[in-house]
Tab-separated table of C-alpha atoms in Angstrom:
chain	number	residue	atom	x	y	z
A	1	UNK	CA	76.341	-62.517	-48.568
A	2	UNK	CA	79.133	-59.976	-49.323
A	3	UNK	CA	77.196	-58.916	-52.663
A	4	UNK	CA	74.344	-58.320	-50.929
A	5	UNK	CA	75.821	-56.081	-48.367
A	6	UNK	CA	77.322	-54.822	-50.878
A	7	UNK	CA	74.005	-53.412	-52.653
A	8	UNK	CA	72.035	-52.646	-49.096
A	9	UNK	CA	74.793	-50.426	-47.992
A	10	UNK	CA	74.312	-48.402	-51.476
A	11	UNK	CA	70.496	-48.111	-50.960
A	12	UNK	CA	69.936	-50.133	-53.708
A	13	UNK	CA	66.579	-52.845	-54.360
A	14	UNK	CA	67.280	-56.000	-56.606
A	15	UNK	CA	65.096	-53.987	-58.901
A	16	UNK	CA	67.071	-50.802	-58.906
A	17	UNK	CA	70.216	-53.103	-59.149
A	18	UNK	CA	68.756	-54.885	-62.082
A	19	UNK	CA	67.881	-52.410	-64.198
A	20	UNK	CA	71.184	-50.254	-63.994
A	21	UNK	CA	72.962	-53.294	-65.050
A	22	UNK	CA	70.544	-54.845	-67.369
A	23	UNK	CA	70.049	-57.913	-65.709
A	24	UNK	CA	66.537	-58.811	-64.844
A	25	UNK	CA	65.862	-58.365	-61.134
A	26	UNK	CA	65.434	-62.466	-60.700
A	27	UNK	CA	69.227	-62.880	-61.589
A	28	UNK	CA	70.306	-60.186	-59.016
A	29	UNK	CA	67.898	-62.517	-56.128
A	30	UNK	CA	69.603	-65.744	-57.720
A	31	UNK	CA	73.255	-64.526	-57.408
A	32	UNK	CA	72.351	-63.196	-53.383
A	33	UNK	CA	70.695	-66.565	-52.769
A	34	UNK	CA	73.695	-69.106	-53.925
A	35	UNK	CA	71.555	-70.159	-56.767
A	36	UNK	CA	73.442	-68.976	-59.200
A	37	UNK	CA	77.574	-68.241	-59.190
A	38	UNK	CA	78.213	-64.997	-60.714
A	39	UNK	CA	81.218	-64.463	-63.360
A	40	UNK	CA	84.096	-61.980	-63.006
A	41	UNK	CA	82.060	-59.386	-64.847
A	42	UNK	CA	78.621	-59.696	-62.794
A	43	UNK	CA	80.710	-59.072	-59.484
A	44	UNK	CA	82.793	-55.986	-61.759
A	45	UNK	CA	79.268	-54.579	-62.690
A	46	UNK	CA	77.492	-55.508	-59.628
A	47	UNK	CA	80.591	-53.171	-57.509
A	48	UNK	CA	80.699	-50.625	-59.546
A	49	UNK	CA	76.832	-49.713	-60.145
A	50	UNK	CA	76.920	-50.096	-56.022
A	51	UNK	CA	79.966	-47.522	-55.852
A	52	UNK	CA	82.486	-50.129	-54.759
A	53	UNK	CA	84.535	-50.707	-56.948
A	54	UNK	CA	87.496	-50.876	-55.015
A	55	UNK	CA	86.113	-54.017	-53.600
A	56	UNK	CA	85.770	-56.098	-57.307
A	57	UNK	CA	89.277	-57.405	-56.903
A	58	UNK	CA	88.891	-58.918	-53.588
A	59	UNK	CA	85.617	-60.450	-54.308
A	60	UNK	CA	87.075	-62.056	-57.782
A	61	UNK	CA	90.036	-63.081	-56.127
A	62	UNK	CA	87.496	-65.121	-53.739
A	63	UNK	CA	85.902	-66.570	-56.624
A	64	UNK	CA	88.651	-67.697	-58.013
A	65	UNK	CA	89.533	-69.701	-54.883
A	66	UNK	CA	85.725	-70.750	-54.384
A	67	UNK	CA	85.941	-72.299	-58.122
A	68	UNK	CA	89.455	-73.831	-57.724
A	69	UNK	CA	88.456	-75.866	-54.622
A	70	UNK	CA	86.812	-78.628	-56.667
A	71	UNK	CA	87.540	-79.906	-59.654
A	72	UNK	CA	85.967	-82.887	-60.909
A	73	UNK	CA	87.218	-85.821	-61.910
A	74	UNK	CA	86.249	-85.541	-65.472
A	75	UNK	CA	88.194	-82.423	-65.989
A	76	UNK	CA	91.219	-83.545	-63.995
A	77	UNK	CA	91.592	-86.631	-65.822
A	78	UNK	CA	90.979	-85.552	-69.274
A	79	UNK	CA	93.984	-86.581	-70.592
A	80	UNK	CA	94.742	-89.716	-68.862
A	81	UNK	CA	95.714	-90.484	-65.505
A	82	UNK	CA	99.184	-89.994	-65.634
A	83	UNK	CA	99.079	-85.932	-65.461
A	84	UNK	CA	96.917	-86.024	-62.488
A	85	UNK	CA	99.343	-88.082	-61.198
A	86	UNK	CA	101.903	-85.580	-61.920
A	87	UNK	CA	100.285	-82.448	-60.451
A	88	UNK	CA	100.566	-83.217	-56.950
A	89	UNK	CA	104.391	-83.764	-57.100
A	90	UNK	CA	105.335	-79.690	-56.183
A	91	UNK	CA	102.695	-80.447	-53.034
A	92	UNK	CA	104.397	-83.796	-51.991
A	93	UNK	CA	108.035	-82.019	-52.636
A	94	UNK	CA	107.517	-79.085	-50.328
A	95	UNK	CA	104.902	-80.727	-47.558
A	96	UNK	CA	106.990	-81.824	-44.237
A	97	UNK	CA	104.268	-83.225	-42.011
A	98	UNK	CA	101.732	-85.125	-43.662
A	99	UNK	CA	98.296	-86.742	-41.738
A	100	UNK	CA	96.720	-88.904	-43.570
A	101	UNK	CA	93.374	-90.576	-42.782
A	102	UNK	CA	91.823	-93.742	-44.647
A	103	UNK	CA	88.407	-95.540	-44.545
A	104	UNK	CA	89.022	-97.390	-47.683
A	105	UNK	CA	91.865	-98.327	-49.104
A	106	UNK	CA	95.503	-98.261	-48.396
A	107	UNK	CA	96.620	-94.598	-49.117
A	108	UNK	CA	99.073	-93.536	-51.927
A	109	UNK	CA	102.551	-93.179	-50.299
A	110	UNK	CA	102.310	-96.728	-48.960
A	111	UNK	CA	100.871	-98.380	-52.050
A	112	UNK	CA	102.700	-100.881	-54.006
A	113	UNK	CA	103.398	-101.262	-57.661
A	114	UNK	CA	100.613	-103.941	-58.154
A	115	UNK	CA	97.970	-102.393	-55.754
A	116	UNK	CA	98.274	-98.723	-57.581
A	117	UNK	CA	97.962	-100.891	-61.343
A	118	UNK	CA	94.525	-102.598	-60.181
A	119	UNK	CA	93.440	-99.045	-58.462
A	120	UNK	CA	94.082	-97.261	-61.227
A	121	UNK	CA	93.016	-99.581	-63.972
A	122	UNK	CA	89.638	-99.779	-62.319
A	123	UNK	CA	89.458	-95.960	-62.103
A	124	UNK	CA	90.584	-96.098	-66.052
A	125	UNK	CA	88.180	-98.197	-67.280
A	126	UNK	CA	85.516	-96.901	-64.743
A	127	UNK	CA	85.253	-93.169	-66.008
A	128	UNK	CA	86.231	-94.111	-69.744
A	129	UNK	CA	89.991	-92.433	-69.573
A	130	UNK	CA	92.635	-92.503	-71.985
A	131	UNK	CA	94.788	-96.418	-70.954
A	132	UNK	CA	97.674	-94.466	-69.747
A	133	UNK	CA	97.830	-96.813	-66.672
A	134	UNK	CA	101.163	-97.563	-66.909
A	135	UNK	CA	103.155	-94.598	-66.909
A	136	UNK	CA	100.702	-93.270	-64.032
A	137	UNK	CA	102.028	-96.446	-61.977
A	138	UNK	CA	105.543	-95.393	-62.049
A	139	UNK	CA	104.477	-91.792	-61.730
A	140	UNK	CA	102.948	-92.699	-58.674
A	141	UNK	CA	106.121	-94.893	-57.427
A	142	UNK	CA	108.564	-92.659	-58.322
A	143	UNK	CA	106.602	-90.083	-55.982
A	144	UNK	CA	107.225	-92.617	-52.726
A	145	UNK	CA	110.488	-91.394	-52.313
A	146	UNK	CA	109.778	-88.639	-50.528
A	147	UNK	CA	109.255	-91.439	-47.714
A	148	UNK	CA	112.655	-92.395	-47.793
A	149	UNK	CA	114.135	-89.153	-48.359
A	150	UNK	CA	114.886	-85.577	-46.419
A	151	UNK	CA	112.799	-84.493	-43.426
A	152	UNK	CA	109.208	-85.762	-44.818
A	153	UNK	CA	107.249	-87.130	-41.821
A	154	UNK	CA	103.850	-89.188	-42.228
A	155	UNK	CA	101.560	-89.775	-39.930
A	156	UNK	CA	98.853	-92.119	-40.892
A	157	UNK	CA	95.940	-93.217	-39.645
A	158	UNK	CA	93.875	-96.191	-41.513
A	159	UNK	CA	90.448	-97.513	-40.639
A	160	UNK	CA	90.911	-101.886	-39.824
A	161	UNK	CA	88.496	-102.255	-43.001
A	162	UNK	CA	90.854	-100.824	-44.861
A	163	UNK	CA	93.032	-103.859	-44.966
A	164	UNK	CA	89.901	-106.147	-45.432
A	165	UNK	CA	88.721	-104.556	-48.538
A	166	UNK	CA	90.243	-106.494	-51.685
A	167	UNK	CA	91.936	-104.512	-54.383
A	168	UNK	CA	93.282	-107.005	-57.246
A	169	UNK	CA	93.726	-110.381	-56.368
A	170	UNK	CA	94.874	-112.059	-52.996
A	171	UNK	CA	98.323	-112.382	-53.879
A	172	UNK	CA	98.404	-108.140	-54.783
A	173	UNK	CA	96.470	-107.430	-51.221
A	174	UNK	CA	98.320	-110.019	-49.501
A	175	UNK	CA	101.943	-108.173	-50.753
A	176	UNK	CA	100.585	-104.969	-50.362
A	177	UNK	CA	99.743	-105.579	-46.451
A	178	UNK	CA	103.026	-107.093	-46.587
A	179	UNK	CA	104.900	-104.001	-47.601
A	180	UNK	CA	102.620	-101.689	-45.167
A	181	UNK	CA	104.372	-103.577	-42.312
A	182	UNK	CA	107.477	-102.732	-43.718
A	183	UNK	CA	107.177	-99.097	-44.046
A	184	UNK	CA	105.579	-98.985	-40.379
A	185	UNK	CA	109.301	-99.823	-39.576
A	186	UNK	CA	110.338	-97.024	-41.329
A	187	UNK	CA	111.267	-93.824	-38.865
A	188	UNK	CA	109.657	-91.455	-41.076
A	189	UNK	CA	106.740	-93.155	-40.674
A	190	UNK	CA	103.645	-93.884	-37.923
A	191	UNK	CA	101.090	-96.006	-38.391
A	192	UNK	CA	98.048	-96.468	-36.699
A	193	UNK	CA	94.893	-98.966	-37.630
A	194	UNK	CA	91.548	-98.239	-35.690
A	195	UNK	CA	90.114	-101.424	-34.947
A	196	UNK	CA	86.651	-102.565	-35.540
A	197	UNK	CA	85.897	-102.868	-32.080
A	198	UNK	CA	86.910	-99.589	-31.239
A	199	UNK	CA	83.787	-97.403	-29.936
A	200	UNK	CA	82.948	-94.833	-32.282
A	201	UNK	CA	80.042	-93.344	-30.562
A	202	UNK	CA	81.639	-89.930	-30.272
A	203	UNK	CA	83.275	-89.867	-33.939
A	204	UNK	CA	82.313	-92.407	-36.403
A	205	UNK	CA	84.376	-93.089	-40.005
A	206	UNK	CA	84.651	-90.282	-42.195
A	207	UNK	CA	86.061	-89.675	-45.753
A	208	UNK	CA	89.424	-90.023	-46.694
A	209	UNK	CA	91.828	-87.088	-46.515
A	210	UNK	CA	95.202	-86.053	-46.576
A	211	UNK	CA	96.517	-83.085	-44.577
A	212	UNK	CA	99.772	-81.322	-46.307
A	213	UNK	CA	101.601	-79.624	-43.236
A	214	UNK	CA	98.675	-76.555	-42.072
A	215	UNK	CA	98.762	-75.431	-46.214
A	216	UNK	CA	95.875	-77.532	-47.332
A	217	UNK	CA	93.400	-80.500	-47.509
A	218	UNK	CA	92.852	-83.008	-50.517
A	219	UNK	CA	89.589	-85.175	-50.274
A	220	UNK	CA	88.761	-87.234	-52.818
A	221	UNK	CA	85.181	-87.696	-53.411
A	222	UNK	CA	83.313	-89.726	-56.033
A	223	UNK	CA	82.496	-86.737	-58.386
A	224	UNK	CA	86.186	-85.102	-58.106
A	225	UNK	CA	88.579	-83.073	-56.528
A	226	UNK	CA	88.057	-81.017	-53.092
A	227	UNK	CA	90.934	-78.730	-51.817
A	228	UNK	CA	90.215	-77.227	-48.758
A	229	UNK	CA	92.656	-74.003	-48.077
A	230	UNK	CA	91.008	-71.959	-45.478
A	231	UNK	CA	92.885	-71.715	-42.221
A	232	UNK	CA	89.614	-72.604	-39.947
A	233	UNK	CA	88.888	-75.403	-42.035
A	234	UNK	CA	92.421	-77.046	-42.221
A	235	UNK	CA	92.305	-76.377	-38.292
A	236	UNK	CA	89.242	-78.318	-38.129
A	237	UNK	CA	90.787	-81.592	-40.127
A	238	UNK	CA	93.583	-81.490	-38.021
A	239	UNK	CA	91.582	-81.703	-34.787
A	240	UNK	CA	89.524	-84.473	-36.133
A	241	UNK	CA	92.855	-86.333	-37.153
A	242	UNK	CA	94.114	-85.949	-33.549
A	243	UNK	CA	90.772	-87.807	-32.771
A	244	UNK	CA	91.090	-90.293	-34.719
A	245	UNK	CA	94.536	-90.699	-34.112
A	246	UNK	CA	93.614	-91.613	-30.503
A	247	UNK	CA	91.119	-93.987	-31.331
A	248	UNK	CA	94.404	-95.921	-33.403
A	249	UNK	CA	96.549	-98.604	-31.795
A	250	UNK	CA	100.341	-98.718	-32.900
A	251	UNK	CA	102.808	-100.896	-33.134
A	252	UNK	CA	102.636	-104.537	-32.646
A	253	UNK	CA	98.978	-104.460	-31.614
A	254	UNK	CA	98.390	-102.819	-35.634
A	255	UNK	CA	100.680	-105.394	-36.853
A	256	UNK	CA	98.493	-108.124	-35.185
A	257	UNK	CA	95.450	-106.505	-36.882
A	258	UNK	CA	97.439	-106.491	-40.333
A	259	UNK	CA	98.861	-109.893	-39.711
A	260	UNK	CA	95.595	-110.840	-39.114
A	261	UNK	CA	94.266	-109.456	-42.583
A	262	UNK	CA	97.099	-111.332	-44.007
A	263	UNK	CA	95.855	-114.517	-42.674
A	264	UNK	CA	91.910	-114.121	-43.204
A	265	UNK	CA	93.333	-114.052	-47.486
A	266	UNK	CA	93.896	-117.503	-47.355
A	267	UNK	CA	90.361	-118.684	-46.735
């Protein structure tokens, strides 16, 4: 939209843009359309055959962003899961308050050992990545301890059929629902479960996401990477947390529901 204002306010046709920079006039339509993402050097050219140059930077700058928002999986994990693992330490190291909403699975900081080996071994042999699963596990541990240590609040917020879904074996999901009702004890930590029952009319289960104080949003998705960064978005996950939040119970009436999930493993 911005490149396109950018050539109406010079006077300029697709055409007239097109030939002064060589490009044939389709390319010039595909770039104003979001059909095509121009590079660093179509938005250079494109400013400064529409006399605004001074506005290149800027616009390359929001490219930049636009392209770092999602990365996909393949090129995250290229090397193994271990260094994906790694690059999120710096985020959990300087993030305070984090909100945390799950559909599927028990999230990250409350994981235990065995739960995080069958995730990630599944996610290993899934997308064909270098058997590094081992040394992403303690990776992964050693990054709980920002639970247990300094001023690191979490707030999270799971969806009930995320303690009925079955990663590993019943003796990993039975421990691992066993250790979320020990961090729920923790002070640094609340915990709330929306139940099944709960009416969802208004606001119905939505992907998984973690909120890092008001800096940023991670959502995994199945083709990669999204990190959302833009202050009206990140507003927008926060109000829908607060939302969901309400439509949690706490304390012993989530316990009941995670005892409950305990139980249903013997059967």
């Amino acid at each position: 939209m911005r490149l396109r204002e950018i050539r109406t306010d010079a006077g300029l046709t697709g055409r007239d843009l097109g030939r002064l920079t060589g490009w044939h006039s389709s390319k010039v339509s595909r770039i104003e359309h979001a059909r095509q993402t121009p590079s660093a050097d179509d938005i250079t050219a494109w400013c400064k055959h529409c006399g605004a140059v001074d506005q290149a930077a800027d616009l390359i700058a929001a490219l930049r962003a636009a392209e770092g928002m999602f990365v996909e999986w393949q090129r995250m994990e290229r090397t193994g899961l271990r260094v994906a693992q790694e690059s999120v330490i710096p985020l959990w190291e300087r993030t305070r308050r984090f909100r945390i909403y799950s559909s599927w699975l028990i999230p990250g900081p409350l994981q235990t050992p065995t739960y995080i080996r069958a995730l990630l071994h599944a996610l290993q042999v899934r997308r064909d990545l270098p058997d590094d699963v081992e040394a992403a596990v303690r990776v992964r541990v050693d990054k709980q301890h920002v639970i247990h240590e300094g001023d690191h609040r979490f707030a999270v917020v799971l969806e009930e059929g995320a303690l009925r879904y079955r990663i590993g074996d019943a003796e990993t999901m039975a421990a691992q629902l066993g250790h979320l009702l020990a961090v729920a004890a923790l002070p640094s930590v609340s915990l709330g479960v929306i139940p099944l029952e709960a009416d969802r009319s208004a606001l119905w289960p939505l992907e998984s996401f973690f909120l890092y104080d008001d800096e940023q949003v991670n959502v995994e998705l199945v083709s990669g990477h999204l990190t959302v960064t833009q202050p009206r978005e990140i507003a927008m996950y926060a109000e829908v947390f607060a939302q969901l939040a309400n439509l949690a119970v706490y304390g012993a009436s989530a316990r009941s529901l995670i005892t409950e999930a305990i139980s249903s493993l013997d059967g």
